[in-house]
Amino acid sequence: MPEFLKVKTAEEVLRLIDDLAPLEEETVPLAKAAGRVLFRDLRAPCDVPHFRRAVMDGYAVRARDTFGASESLPALLTVAGEVLMGRPAERALGPGEAIAVPTGGAMPEGADALVMVEYTQDVGDGTIEVTRPVAPGDNVLETGDDIAQGSLLFSASRPLRAQDVGVLAAVGVPLVPVFRVPRVAVLSTGDEIVSPDVPVVPVGKIRDINTFVLAAQVREAGAVPGWTRVVPDDLDELASACRQALKDHDVVLLSGGSSVGARDYTVQVLERLDGAELLVHGVAIRPGKPTILARIGPRILWGLPGQPASAMIVFTAFVRPSLLRLQGMKLDRSSQIQTCQAVLRRNMPSVHGRADYIRVQLSEEQGSIFAEPVFGSSAMISTLARADGYVIVPEHVEGYDVGTEVTVHLFRSVGCRVSSGKDET
């Protein structure tokens, strides 16, 4: 029986992921840019605003015409018209005049400030009283005050948020250069696996779980699940399926078949793939030791444990960061996995000698977040549904006591306070 060949620590695996080359550039419409990662720096092609604008409702004035104004001795100005929204001012402002301007309206030539409407009083006959002075520039957004033409908007490798898309809309960027998202094939192996829609499952068979869980996790990571299928425990069929998947997918996830055993074929499959390089064969964590990472030219293949809970934890800890890296993200530990701080409700025992990834369920009471270990075999799917994330107990630590504050690595955001992402040691 073969032994694990290239067992790595979790940190060693993450360093390998950091070295992955991102995918190539593609251009997407602005409406689809949120959540994507910029391929290159973007600079502003124009000023924002591109004309002088009022920042609130009021009157455009010459500031010097309001100097000394007060409620007891207001400045009297002649109203010389108004600016309509979406149109330029029809005339310039003269001495002793005021022109009404709405919020966002264009300032007329000759005006250097705006008096808020709250500090004016219409006294009739086309005259207003100004009861508070303004200084040049008050309540006016000058050309380029918000964004100057040529200024750096966003640096490459920035994940675009909704507000970032708004900035790009403001400067008129209809097409956005981003890293291409990886297309991922999800293969589950096993003669015992049947479709979830089978009404009566024969003894010895189980419904397919991993294909659906992993495809959902792929979507949550911003990647695109492509080909999904169940492959029997047959070396020839498995090798053929992997070859086909590698033709038009960037990543292949193969669940099951990665541990040491007579019917675990992943390493043998790699031996049949031209140019395959085995990077990781075993990770020093529990659960998830039978994890494989290989590179086949520009493609990568992950061999994941067959147990659903183990596969999900390995995906969150390693596969998700690799998919983010392929999308162009500069990965530090805080950006790979969302985390939150929580206080243990129960003791969390651990076996010395291997990093333990222990699932926990979160709850909130009086503004504090609590974590309770979800114990049970990695073969029990119900533990996945109860767990919100996991706590990493390092190999040199024999567990944590009740009341200890721990870092919870979230399967997905559940409304916790997000921490800096640093593991406790």
Coordinates of C-alpha atoms in Angstrom, one line a residue:
M1 CA 0.0 0.0 0.0
P2 CA 1.5 3.4 -1.0
E3 CA 2.1 6.0 1.7
F4 CA 1.4 9.7 1.4
L5 CA 4.1 11.2 -0.7
K6 CA 4.3 14.9 -0.1
V7 CA 2.5 15.7 3.2
K8 CA 2.5 19.5 3.8
T9 CA 1.4 21.7 6.6
A10 CA -1.5 24.0 6.0
E11 CA 0.8 27.0 5.8
E12 CA 2.9 25.2 3.2
V13 CA -0.2 24.5 1.1
L14 CA -1.3 28.2 1.4
R15 CA 2.2 29.3 0.2
L16 CA 1.9 27.1 -2.8
I17 CA -1.5 28.7 -3.5
D18 CA 0.0 32.2 -3.2
D19 CA 2.4 31.2 -6.1
L20 CA -0.4 30.3 -8.5
A21 CA -0.6 32.5 -11.6
P22 CA -3.9 34.4 -12.0
L23 CA -5.9 33.8 -15.1
E24 CA -5.8 36.1 -18.1
E25 CA -7.7 39.4 -18.7
E26 CA -11.2 39.7 -20.0
T27 CA -13.6 42.7 -20.4
V28 CA -17.0 42.7 -18.8
P29 CA -19.8 45.3 -19.0
L30 CA -20.0 47.7 -16.1
A31 CA -23.3 46.1 -15.0
K32 CA -21.5 42.8 -14.4
A33 CA -18.3 44.2 -12.8
A34 CA -19.3 44.0 -9.1
G35 CA -17.5 41.1 -7.4
R36 CA -14.9 40.9 -10.1
V37 CA -11.2 41.7 -9.7
L38 CA -9.5 44.4 -11.7
F39 CA -6.8 43.2 -14.1
R40 CA -4.9 46.5 -14.2
D41 CA -4.9 50.0 -12.7
L42 CA -7.7 52.3 -13.7
R43 CA -7.3 56.0 -14.0
A44 CA -10.0 58.6 -14.3
P45 CA -10.7 59.5 -18.0
C46 CA -12.4 62.8 -17.0
D47 CA -13.1 65.1 -14.1
V48 CA -16.0 64.6 -11.7
P49 CA -17.8 66.8 -11.6
H50 CA -17.0 68.1 -15.0
F51 CA -18.8 71.5 -14.2
R52 CA -19.1 73.6 -11.1
R53 CA -22.0 72.3 -9.1
A54 CA -24.1 73.4 -6.1
V55 CA -24.0 70.9 -3.2
M56 CA -27.4 72.0 -1.8
D57 CA -30.4 74.1 -2.6
G58 CA -29.7 77.9 -2.4
Y59 CA -28.6 81.0 -4.3
A60 CA -25.5 81.4 -6.3
V61 CA -23.8 84.7 -5.2
R62 CA -20.6 86.6 -5.2
A63 CA -19.2 86.0 -1.7
R64 CA -18.1 89.6 -1.3
D65 CA -21.8 90.7 -1.7
T66 CA -22.6 88.8 1.6
F67 CA -19.8 90.0 3.8
G68 CA -21.1 91.4 7.1
A69 CA -24.6 90.0 6.5
S70 CA -26.5 89.1 9.7
E71 CA -30.1 88.6 10.8
S72 CA -30.2 92.2 12.1
L73 CA -28.5 93.6 9.1
P74 CA -29.1 91.3 6.1
A75 CA -27.6 91.8 2.7
L76 CA -30.2 92.6 0.0
L77 CA -29.6 90.9 -3.4
T78 CA -31.6 91.0 -6.6
V79 CA -32.8 87.6 -7.9
A80 CA -31.7 87.4 -11.5
G81 CA -33.2 84.0 -12.4
E82 CA -32.8 80.4 -11.7
V83 CA -30.9 77.4 -13.0
L84 CA -32.9 74.4 -14.1
M85 CA -31.8 70.9 -13.2
G86 CA -29.9 69.3 -16.1
R87 CA -29.3 72.6 -17.9
P88 CA -26.5 75.2 -17.8
A89 CA -27.1 78.6 -16.4
E90 CA -28.7 80.9 -19.0
R91 CA -26.7 84.0 -17.9
A92 CA -23.7 85.1 -15.8
L93 CA -24.1 86.6 -12.3
G94 CA -23.6 90.3 -11.9
P95 CA -22.7 92.4 -8.8
G96 CA -25.5 92.5 -6.2
E97 CA -27.4 89.6 -7.9
A98 CA -28.4 86.1 -6.8
I99 CA -29.5 83.1 -9.0
A100 CA -31.5 80.2 -7.5
V101 CA -29.7 76.9 -8.0
P102 CA -31.0 73.4 -6.9
T103 CA -28.7 70.7 -5.4
G104 CA -26.5 69.4 -8.1
G105 CA -27.3 72.3 -10.5
A106 CA -24.7 74.2 -12.5
M107 CA -23.2 77.3 -11.0
P108 CA -23.4 80.4 -13.2
E109 CA -20.4 82.3 -14.3
G110 CA -19.5 85.1 -12.0
A111 CA -20.7 83.2 -8.8
D112 CA -18.0 81.9 -6.4
A113 CA -20.3 80.7 -3.5
L114 CA -23.8 79.4 -2.7
V115 CA -25.9 80.7 0.1
M116 CA -28.1 77.9 1.6
V117 CA -31.8 78.7 1.1
E118 CA -32.3 78.4 4.9
Y119 CA -30.3 81.6 5.3
T120 CA -32.3 83.7 2.9
Q121 CA -35.7 85.3 3.0
D122 CA -37.8 86.3 0.0
V123 CA -39.0 89.9 0.6
G124 CA -40.8 90.3 -2.7
D125 CA -40.2 92.4 -5.7
G126 CA -37.5 90.0 -6.8
T127 CA -35.3 90.6 -3.8
I128 CA -33.9 88.3 -1.1
E129 CA -32.3 89.0 2.2
V130 CA -29.2 87.0 3.1
T131 CA -28.7 86.6 6.8
R132 CA -25.4 84.8 6.9
P133 CA -22.2 85.5 5.0
V134 CA -20.4 82.9 2.8
A135 CA -16.8 82.6 1.8
P136 CA -15.6 81.9 -1.7
G137 CA -16.1 78.2 -2.5
D138 CA -18.7 77.6 0.2
N139 CA -21.3 75.0 -0.9
V140 CA -19.7 74.6 -4.3
L141 CA -18.1 71.5 -5.8
E142 CA -15.5 72.7 -8.3
T143 CA -14.5 70.9 -11.5
G144 CA -12.5 67.8 -10.5
D145 CA -13.0 68.3 -6.8
D146 CA -14.5 64.7 -6.5
I147 CA -12.3 62.9 -9.0
A148 CA -9.5 64.6 -11.0
Q149 CA -8.9 63.5 -14.6
G150 CA -5.9 61.1 -14.7
S151 CA -6.0 60.3 -11.0
L152 CA -5.8 56.6 -9.9
L153 CA -9.2 55.2 -9.3
F154 CA -8.4 51.6 -8.3
S155 CA -5.3 49.5 -8.4
A156 CA -5.0 46.1 -10.1
S157 CA -6.2 43.1 -8.1
R158 CA -8.9 45.1 -6.3
P159 CA -12.2 43.2 -5.9
L160 CA -14.9 45.6 -7.1
R161 CA -17.7 46.5 -4.7
A162 CA -21.0 48.1 -5.5
Q163 CA -19.7 51.5 -4.6
D164 CA -16.7 51.0 -6.9
V165 CA -19.0 50.3 -9.8
G166 CA -20.7 53.6 -9.0
V167 CA -17.3 55.4 -9.3
L168 CA -16.7 53.8 -12.7
A169 CA -20.1 54.8 -13.8
A170 CA -19.4 58.4 -12.7
V171 CA -16.3 58.6 -14.9
G172 CA -17.9 56.8 -17.9
V173 CA -16.2 53.4 -17.9
P174 CA -18.7 51.1 -19.7
L175 CA -16.3 48.1 -20.0
V176 CA -14.1 47.0 -17.2
P177 CA -10.8 44.9 -17.5
V178 CA -10.9 42.1 -15.0
F179 CA -9.3 38.7 -14.4
R180 CA -11.2 35.9 -16.0
V181 CA -13.0 33.7 -13.4
P182 CA -12.0 30.1 -13.2
R183 CA -14.3 27.4 -14.7
V184 CA -14.4 24.4 -12.4
A185 CA -15.3 20.8 -13.0
V186 CA -16.7 18.9 -10.0
L187 CA -16.3 15.1 -10.1
S188 CA -17.3 12.7 -7.4
T189 CA -16.1 9.2 -7.4
G190 CA -17.6 6.0 -6.1
D191 CA -19.6 3.0 -7.2
E192 CA -21.9 3.6 -4.2
I193 CA -23.1 7.0 -5.3
V194 CA -26.5 7.5 -6.8
S195 CA -28.4 10.6 -7.8
P196 CA -30.4 12.6 -5.1
D197 CA -33.6 12.0 -7.1
V198 CA -33.5 8.3 -6.6
P199 CA -36.7 7.6 -4.5
V200 CA -35.5 4.4 -2.8
V201 CA -31.7 4.0 -2.2
P202 CA -30.6 0.4 -2.2
V203 CA -28.6 -0.9 0.8
G204 CA -24.9 -0.1 0.3
K205 CA -25.7 3.0 -1.9
I206 CA -25.7 6.6 -0.9
R207 CA -27.1 9.8 -2.5
D208 CA -24.6 12.2 -4.1
I209 CA -23.8 15.0 -1.7
N210 CA -20.3 16.3 -2.6
T211 CA -21.1 17.3 -6.2
F212 CA -23.9 19.6 -5.0
V213 CA -22.0 21.0 -1.9
L214 CA -18.8 21.6 -3.9
A215 CA -20.6 23.2 -6.8
A216 CA -22.4 25.6 -4.4
Q217 CA -19.1 26.5 -2.7
V218 CA -17.5 27.1 -6.2
R219 CA -20.3 29.7 -6.9
E220 CA -19.8 31.3 -3.5
A221 CA -16.1 31.7 -4.3
G222 CA -17.0 33.7 -7.4
A223 CA -16.0 30.9 -9.8
V224 CA -18.2 29.1 -12.4
P225 CA -19.1 25.4 -11.9
G226 CA -19.0 23.7 -15.3
W227 CA -19.1 20.0 -15.8
T228 CA -20.4 18.0 -12.8
R229 CA -20.7 14.2 -12.8
V230 CA -20.3 11.1 -10.8
V231 CA -17.6 8.7 -11.9
P232 CA -17.4 5.0 -11.0
D233 CA -14.4 3.6 -9.1
D234 CA -12.7 2.6 -12.4
L235 CA -9.2 3.9 -13.1
D236 CA -9.7 4.1 -16.9
E237 CA -13.1 5.9 -16.6
L238 CA -11.7 8.3 -14.0
A239 CA -8.6 9.1 -16.1
S240 CA -10.8 9.7 -19.1
A241 CA -13.1 11.9 -17.2
C242 CA -10.2 14.0 -15.9
R243 CA -8.7 14.4 -19.3
Q244 CA -12.0 15.6 -20.7
A245 CA -12.6 18.0 -17.8
L246 CA -9.1 19.5 -18.1
K247 CA -9.7 20.4 -21.8
D248 CA -12.1 23.3 -21.0
H249 CA -11.8 23.8 -17.2
D250 CA -9.2 25.7 -15.2
V251 CA -9.7 23.6 -12.1
V252 CA -10.9 20.0 -11.5
L253 CA -12.2 19.0 -8.1
L254 CA -12.2 15.3 -7.6
S255 CA -13.8 14.2 -4.3
G256 CA -13.1 10.7 -3.1
G257 CA -10.2 8.6 -4.3
S258 CA -7.4 10.7 -2.7
S259 CA -6.6 8.7 0.4
V260 CA -4.3 5.7 0.7
G261 CA -6.2 2.6 -0.2
A262 CA -6.6 -0.1 -2.9
R263 CA -9.4 1.8 -4.6
D264 CA -8.1 5.4 -4.3
Y265 CA -7.1 6.3 -7.8
T266 CA -6.3 10.0 -7.8
V267 CA -2.5 9.6 -7.8
Q268 CA -2.7 6.8 -10.4
V269 CA -4.8 9.1 -12.5
L270 CA -2.2 11.8 -12.3
E271 CA 0.4 9.4 -13.5
R272 CA -1.7 9.0 -16.7
L273 CA -2.0 12.8 -17.3
D274 CA 0.8 14.3 -19.4
G275 CA 2.8 16.9 -17.6
A276 CA 1.1 16.4 -14.3
E277 CA 3.1 17.6 -11.2
L278 CA 2.1 16.4 -7.8
L279 CA 2.5 19.3 -5.4
V280 CA 0.7 18.0 -2.3
H281 CA -0.2 14.5 -1.3
G282 CA -1.6 14.8 2.2
V283 CA -2.1 17.8 4.5
A284 CA -1.3 17.6 8.2
I285 CA -4.8 18.5 9.4
R286 CA -7.8 16.7 10.7
P287 CA -10.1 16.1 9.0
G288 CA -8.7 16.4 5.5
K289 CA -5.3 14.7 5.5
P290 CA -6.0 12.9 2.2
T291 CA -5.9 16.1 0.2
I292 CA -4.1 16.3 -3.2
L293 CA -3.0 19.3 -5.2
A294 CA -1.5 18.8 -8.6
R295 CA -0.7 21.1 -11.5
I296 CA -1.2 20.0 -15.1
G297 CA 0.2 22.7 -17.3
P298 CA -1.9 25.9 -16.6
R299 CA -4.6 23.8 -14.9
I300 CA -4.9 22.6 -11.4
L301 CA -6.5 19.5 -9.8
W302 CA -7.6 19.1 -6.3
G303 CA -8.2 15.7 -4.8
L304 CA -10.5 16.0 -1.9
P305 CA -11.6 13.6 0.8
G306 CA -14.8 11.7 0.1
Q307 CA -16.5 12.5 3.4
P308 CA -18.7 15.6 2.9
A309 CA -17.7 17.4 6.0
S310 CA -14.0 16.9 5.3
A311 CA -14.4 17.9 1.7
M312 CA -16.2 21.1 2.7
I313 CA -13.6 22.1 5.3
V314 CA -10.7 21.4 2.8
F315 CA -12.6 23.5 0.2
T316 CA -12.9 26.4 2.6
A317 CA -9.4 26.2 3.9
F318 CA -7.5 25.7 0.6
V319 CA -9.6 25.4 -2.6
R320 CA -11.5 28.7 -2.0
P321 CA -8.2 30.6 -1.6
S322 CA -6.9 29.0 -4.8
L323 CA -10.0 30.1 -6.7
L324 CA -9.6 33.6 -5.4
R325 CA -6.0 33.7 -6.4
L326 CA -6.9 32.6 -10.0
Q327 CA -9.3 35.5 -10.1
G328 CA -6.4 37.9 -9.4
M329 CA -6.7 38.6 -5.7
K330 CA -3.6 39.3 -3.8
L331 CA -4.1 36.9 -0.9
D332 CA -3.2 37.7 2.6
R333 CA -4.6 35.5 5.3
S334 CA -7.4 38.0 6.1
S335 CA -8.8 38.0 2.6
Q336 CA -8.8 34.3 2.0
I337 CA -11.5 33.3 4.6
Q338 CA -13.9 35.5 6.6
T339 CA -13.5 35.0 10.3
C340 CA -15.1 36.2 13.5
Q341 CA -14.2 36.1 17.1
A342 CA -16.3 34.0 19.5
V343 CA -16.1 32.6 23.0
L344 CA -16.2 28.9 23.5
R345 CA -19.3 27.5 25.4
R346 CA -17.7 24.1 25.9
N347 CA -14.2 22.6 26.2
M348 CA -12.7 21.9 22.8
P349 CA -10.3 18.9 23.1
S350 CA -7.8 18.1 20.4
V351 CA -5.2 15.5 19.6
H352 CA -1.6 16.7 19.8
G353 CA 0.5 16.3 16.7
R354 CA -1.8 17.5 13.9
A355 CA -3.8 20.7 13.3
D356 CA -7.4 20.1 14.2
Y357 CA -10.2 21.8 12.2
I358 CA -13.2 21.6 14.6
R359 CA -16.6 22.6 13.4
V360 CA -18.6 25.0 15.5
Q361 CA -22.1 26.5 15.7
L362 CA -22.4 30.2 16.5
S363 CA -24.9 32.0 18.6
E364 CA -25.3 35.6 19.8
E365 CA -26.4 36.7 23.2
Q366 CA -26.4 40.3 24.5
G367 CA -24.0 41.4 21.8
S368 CA -21.4 38.6 22.3
I369 CA -20.7 35.8 19.9
F370 CA -20.4 32.3 21.3
A371 CA -19.2 29.1 19.6
E372 CA -20.1 25.5 20.5
P373 CA -18.2 22.6 19.0
V374 CA -20.2 20.4 16.7
F375 CA -18.9 16.9 17.4
G376 CA -19.5 13.9 15.2
S377 CA -18.0 11.9 12.5
S378 CA -17.0 13.6 9.2
A379 CA -19.3 11.1 7.6
M380 CA -22.3 12.7 9.3
I381 CA -23.9 15.2 6.9
S382 CA -26.1 16.7 9.7
T383 CA -23.0 18.2 11.3
L384 CA -22.4 20.3 8.2
A385 CA -25.9 21.9 8.4
R386 CA -25.4 22.8 12.1
A387 CA -21.9 24.2 11.7
D388 CA -21.2 27.9 10.8
G389 CA -17.5 27.4 10.5
Y390 CA -14.5 25.8 12.1
V391 CA -11.8 26.6 14.7
I392 CA -8.2 25.7 14.0
V393 CA -6.4 24.1 17.0
P394 CA -2.7 24.1 16.1
E395 CA -0.8 20.9 16.2
H396 CA 1.1 21.9 19.4
V397 CA -2.0 22.8 21.3
E398 CA -4.1 20.2 23.2
G399 CA -7.4 22.0 22.8
Y400 CA -9.0 25.1 24.3
D401 CA -10.9 25.5 27.5
V402 CA -14.5 26.8 27.9
G403 CA -14.5 30.6 27.9
T404 CA -11.5 30.9 25.6
E405 CA -11.9 33.5 22.8
V406 CA -11.2 31.8 19.4
T407 CA -11.1 32.7 15.8
V408 CA -13.9 31.0 13.8
H409 CA -13.3 30.5 10.1
L410 CA -16.7 31.0 8.5
F411 CA -18.1 28.7 5.8
R412 CA -19.8 32.0 4.7
S413 CA -20.7 35.3 6.4
V414 CA -23.3 34.8 9.1
G415 CA -23.4 38.4 10.4
C416 CA -20.4 38.1 12.8
R417 CA -17.9 40.8 13.5
V418 CA -15.2 40.1 11.0
S419 CA -11.7 40.0 12.5
S420 CA -8.3 40.6 11.1
G421 CA -8.2 36.9 10.0
K422 CA -5.1 36.0 12.1
D423 CA -5.2 32.5 13.6
E424 CA -4.9 32.1 17.3
T425 CA -1.7 30.4 18.4

